[in-house]
Short mmCIF file of C-alpha atoms in Angstrom, two decimals:
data_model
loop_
_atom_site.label_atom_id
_atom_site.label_comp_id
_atom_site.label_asym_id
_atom_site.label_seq_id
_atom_site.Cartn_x
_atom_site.Cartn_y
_atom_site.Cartn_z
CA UNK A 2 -11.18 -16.97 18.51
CA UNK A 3 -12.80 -15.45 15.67
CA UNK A 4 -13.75 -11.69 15.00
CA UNK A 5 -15.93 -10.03 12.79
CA UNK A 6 -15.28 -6.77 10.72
CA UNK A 7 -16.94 -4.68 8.28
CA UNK A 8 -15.51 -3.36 5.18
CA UNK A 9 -16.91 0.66 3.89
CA UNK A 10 -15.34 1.93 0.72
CA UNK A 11 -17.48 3.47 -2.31
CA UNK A 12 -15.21 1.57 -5.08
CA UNK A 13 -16.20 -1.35 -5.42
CA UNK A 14 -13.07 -2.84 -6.50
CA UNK A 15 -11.42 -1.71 -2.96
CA UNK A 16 -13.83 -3.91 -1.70
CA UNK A 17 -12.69 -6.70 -3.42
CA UNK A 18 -8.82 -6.25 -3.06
CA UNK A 19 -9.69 -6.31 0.85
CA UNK A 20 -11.72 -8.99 1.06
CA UNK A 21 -9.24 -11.24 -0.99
CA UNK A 22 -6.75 -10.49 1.26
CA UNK A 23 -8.62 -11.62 3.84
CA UNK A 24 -8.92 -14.94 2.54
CA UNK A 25 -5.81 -15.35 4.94
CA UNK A 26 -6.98 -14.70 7.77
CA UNK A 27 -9.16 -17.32 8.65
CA UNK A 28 -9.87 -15.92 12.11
CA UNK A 29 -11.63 -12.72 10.79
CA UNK A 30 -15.08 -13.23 9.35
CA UNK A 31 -16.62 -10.26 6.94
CA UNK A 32 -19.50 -9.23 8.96
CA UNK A 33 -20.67 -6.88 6.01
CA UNK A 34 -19.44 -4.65 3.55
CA UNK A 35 -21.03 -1.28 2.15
CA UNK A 36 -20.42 2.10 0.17
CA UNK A 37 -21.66 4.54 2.41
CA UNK A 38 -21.51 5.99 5.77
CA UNK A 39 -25.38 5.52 6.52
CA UNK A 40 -25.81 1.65 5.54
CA UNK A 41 -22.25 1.29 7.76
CA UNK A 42 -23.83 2.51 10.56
CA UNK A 43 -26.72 0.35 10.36
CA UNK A 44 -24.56 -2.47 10.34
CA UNK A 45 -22.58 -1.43 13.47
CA UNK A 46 -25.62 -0.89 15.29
CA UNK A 47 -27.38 -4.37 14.44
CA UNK A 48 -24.67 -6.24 14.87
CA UNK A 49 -20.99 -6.61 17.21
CA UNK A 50 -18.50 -5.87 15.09
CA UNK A 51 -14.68 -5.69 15.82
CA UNK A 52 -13.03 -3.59 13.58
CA UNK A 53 -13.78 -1.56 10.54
CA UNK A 54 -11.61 -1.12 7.43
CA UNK A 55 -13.11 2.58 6.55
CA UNK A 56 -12.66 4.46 3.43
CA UNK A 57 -12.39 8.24 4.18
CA UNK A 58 -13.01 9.83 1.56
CA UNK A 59 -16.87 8.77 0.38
CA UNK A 60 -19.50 10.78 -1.23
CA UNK A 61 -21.89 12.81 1.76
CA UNK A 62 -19.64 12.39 4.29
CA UNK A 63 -16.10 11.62 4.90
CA UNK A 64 -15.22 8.24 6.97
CA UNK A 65 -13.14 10.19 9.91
CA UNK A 66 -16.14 12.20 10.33
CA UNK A 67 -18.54 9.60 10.40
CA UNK A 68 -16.08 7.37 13.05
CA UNK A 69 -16.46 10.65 15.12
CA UNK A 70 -20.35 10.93 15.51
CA UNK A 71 -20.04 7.17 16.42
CA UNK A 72 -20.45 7.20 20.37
CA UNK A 73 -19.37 3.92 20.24
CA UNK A 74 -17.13 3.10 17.42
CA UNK A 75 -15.58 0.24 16.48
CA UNK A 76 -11.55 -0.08 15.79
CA UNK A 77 -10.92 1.62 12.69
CA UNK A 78 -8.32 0.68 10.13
CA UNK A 79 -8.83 4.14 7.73
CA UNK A 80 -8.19 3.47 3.75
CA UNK A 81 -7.46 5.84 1.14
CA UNK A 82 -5.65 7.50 -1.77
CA UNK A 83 -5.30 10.64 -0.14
CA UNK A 84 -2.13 11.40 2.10
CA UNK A 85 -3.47 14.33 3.73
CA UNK A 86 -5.88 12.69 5.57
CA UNK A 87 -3.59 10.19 7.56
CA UNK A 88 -2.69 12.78 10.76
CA UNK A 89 -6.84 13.16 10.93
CA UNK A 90 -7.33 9.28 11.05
CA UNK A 91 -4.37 8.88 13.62
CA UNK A 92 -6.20 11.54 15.77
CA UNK A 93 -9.02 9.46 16.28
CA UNK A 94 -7.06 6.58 17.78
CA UNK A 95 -7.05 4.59 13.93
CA UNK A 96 -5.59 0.98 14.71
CA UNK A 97 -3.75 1.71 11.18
CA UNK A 98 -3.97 3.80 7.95
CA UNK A 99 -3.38 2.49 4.55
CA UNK A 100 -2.99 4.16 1.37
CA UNK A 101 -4.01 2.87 -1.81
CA UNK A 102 -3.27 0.71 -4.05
CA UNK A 103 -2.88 -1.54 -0.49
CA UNK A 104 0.55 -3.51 -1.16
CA UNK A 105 -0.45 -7.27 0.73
CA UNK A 106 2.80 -7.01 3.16
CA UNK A 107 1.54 -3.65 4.16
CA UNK A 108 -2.12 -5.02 5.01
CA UNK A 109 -0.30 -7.98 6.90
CA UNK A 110 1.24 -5.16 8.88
CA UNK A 111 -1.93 -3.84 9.37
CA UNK A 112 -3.52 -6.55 10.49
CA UNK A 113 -1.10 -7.87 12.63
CA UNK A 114 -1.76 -4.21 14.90
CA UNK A 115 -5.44 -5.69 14.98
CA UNK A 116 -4.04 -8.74 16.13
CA UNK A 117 -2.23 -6.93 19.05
CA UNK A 118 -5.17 -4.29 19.74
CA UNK A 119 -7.79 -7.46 20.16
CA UNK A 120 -5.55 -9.79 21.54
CA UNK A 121 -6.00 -12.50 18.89
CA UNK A 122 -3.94 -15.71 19.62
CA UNK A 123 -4.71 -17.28 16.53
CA UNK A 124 -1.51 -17.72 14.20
CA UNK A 125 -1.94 -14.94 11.63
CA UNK A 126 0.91 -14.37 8.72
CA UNK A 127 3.34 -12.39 10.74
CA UNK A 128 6.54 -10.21 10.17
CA UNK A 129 5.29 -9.37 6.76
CA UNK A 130 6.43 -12.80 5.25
CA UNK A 131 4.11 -14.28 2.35
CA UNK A 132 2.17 -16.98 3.23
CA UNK A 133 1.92 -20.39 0.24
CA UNK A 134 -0.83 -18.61 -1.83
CA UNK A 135 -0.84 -15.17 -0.48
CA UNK A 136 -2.10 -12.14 -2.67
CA UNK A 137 2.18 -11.31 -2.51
CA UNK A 138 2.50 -13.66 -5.33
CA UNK A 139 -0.19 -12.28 -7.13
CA UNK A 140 -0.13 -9.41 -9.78
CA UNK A 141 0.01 -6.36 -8.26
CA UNK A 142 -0.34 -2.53 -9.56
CA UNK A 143 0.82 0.73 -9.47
CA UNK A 144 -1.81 3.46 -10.14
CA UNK A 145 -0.91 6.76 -11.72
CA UNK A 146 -2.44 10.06 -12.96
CA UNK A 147 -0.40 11.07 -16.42
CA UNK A 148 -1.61 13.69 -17.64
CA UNK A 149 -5.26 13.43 -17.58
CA UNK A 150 -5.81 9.86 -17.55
CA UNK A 151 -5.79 7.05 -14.45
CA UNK A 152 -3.30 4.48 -15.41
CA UNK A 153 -2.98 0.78 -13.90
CA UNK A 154 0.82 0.03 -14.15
CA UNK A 155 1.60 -3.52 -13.08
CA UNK A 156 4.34 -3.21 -10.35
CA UNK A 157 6.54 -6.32 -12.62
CA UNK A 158 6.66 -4.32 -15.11
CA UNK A 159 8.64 -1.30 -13.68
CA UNK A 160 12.37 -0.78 -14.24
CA UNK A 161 12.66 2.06 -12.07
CA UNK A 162 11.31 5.10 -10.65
CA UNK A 163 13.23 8.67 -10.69
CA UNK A 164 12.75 11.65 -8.76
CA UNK A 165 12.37 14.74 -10.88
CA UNK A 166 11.35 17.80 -9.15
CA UNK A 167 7.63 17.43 -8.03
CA UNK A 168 7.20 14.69 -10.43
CA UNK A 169 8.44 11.25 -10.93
CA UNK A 170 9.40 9.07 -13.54
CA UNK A 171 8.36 5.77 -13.74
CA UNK A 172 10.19 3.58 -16.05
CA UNK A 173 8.96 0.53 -18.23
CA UNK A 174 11.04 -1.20 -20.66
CA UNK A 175 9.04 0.17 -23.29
CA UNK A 176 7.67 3.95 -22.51
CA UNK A 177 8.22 6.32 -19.53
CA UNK A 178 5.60 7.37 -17.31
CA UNK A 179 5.75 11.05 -15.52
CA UNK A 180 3.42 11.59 -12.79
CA UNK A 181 3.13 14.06 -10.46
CA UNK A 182 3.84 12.23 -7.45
CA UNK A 183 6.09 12.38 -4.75
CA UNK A 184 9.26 9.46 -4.65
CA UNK A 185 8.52 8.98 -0.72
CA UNK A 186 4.52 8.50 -1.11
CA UNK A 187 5.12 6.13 -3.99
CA UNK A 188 7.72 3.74 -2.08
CA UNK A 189 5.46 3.49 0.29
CA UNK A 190 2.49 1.77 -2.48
CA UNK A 191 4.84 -0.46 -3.88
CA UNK A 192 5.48 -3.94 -2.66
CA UNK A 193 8.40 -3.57 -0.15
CA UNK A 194 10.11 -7.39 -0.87
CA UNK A 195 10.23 -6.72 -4.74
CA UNK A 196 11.62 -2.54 -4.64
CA UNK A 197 14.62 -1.05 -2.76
CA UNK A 198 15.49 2.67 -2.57
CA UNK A 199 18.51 2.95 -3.69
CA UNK A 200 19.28 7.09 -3.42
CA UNK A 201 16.61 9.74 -2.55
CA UNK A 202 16.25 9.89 -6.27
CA UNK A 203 15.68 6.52 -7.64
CA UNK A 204 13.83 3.23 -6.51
CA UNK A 205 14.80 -0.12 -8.24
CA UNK A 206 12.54 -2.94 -8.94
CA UNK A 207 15.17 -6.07 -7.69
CA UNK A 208 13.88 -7.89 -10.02
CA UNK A 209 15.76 -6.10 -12.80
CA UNK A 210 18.66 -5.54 -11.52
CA UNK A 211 21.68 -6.94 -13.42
CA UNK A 212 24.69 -6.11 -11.65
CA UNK A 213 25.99 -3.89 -8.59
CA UNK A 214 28.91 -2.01 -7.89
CA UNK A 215 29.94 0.02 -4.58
CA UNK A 216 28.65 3.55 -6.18
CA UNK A 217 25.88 2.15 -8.96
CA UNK A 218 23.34 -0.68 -9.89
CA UNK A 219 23.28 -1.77 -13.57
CA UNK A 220 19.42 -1.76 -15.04
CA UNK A 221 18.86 -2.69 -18.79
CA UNK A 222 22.36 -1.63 -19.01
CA UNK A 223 21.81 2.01 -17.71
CA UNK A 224 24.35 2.72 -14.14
CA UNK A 225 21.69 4.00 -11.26
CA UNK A 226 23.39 5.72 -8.18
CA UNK A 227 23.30 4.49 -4.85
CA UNK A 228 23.34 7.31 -2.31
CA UNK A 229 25.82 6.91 0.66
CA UNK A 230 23.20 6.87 3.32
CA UNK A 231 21.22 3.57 1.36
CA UNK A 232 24.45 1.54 0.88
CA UNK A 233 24.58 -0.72 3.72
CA UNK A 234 20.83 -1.45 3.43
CA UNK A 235 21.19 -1.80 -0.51
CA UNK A 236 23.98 -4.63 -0.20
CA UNK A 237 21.34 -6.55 2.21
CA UNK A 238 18.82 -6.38 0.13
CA UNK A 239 20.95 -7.11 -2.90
CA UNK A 240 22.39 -9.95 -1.55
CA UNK A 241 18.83 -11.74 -0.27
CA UNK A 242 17.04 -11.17 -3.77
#
């Protein structure tokens, strides 16, 4: 069985990072792809399509509103950069919502509520294991706003990430990055199977960690806490990677 979906985002390079990721899902066929509300509903109405990934926030008019003049709209998976718009997208019955930069175990996630909500039988990659090839093994970034520039961090390259206030600090072996972001929103962009949160305060790549000890990890030498309430998880985690 085979379904077809359309892809709306106004970045181009969204666009892209979805439809590669699709290239493992053999079942799902791109049906079209657009940057704007008006040419998406076009599509829709010329053609059946299954499920949308939707951008919300587009120039003219924003995807949940568009999804909600639709008097017969498709299953939505909602995409963006902006938090704040989740509990909208969730209101109007979205399948998923996905935050960007979208981490590939995240979108399998995703896509595996599709699955379910369709009733697909066809073997998709499930319980967010990479499949041989997948976009998981592939470079992957972090994007930040420091100061008053975008920055595209590749997610190998971080040491850690700190809490600090409002703000976090992301570390490279070479230069630290402060951003104001919220810890919580940010482990939630990074690739789960590569970072573990360690204590409210700090999230570890696993990659770089040299050593462990009951109350601290060792990274390029420096002791990061673990909080009491992450241990259990932490030795799990530390003990698979």
């Amino acid at each position: 069985m085979s379904v077809k979906c359309l892809i709306v985002d106004d970045e181009p390079h969204a666009i892209e990072v979805i439809e590669r990721y699709l290239i493992d899902f053999p079942e799902v066929l791109i049906a079209g792809t657009c940057h704007n509300a008006l040419r998406a509903e076009e599509i829709i109405k010329s053609g059946d399509i299954d499920f949308a990934f939707m951008d919300i926030k587009m120039p003219g008019l924003l995807g949940t509103e568009f999804i909600k003049g639709l008097s017969n709209p498709p299953k939505v998976i909602f995409t963006t950069a902006f938090q704040e718009y989740a509990l909208d997208g969730f209101d109007l019955g979205a399948v998923d919502y996905l935050l960007k930069p979208i981490p590939y175990d995240r979108f399998v996630k995703a896509m595996n509520r599709v699955r379910g909500v369709l009733g697909l039988s066809s073997d998709l990659p499930a319980n967010n294991e990479p499949v041989p090839g997948s976009p998981l093994n592939r470079e992957q970034f972090l994007h930040l706003r420091v100061k008053r520039e975008n920055l595209k961090v590749k997610t190998s390259d971080i040491l850690w990430i700190e809490s600090v206030k409002d703000y976090i600090k992301v570390v490279l072996k070479d230069r630290e990055l402060v951003s104001k972001y919220k810890i919580s929103l940010v482990e939630k962009l990074l690739p789960t199977l590569e970072f573990v949160r360690i204590h409210r305060s700090f999230i570890v790549s696993l990659r770089k960690i040299e050593s462990f000890h009951p109350s601290y990890v060792k990274v390029m030498g420096k002791e990061l806490p673990i909080g009491r309430n992450y241990k259990q998880d932490c030795y799990k985690r530390f003990l698979k990677a």
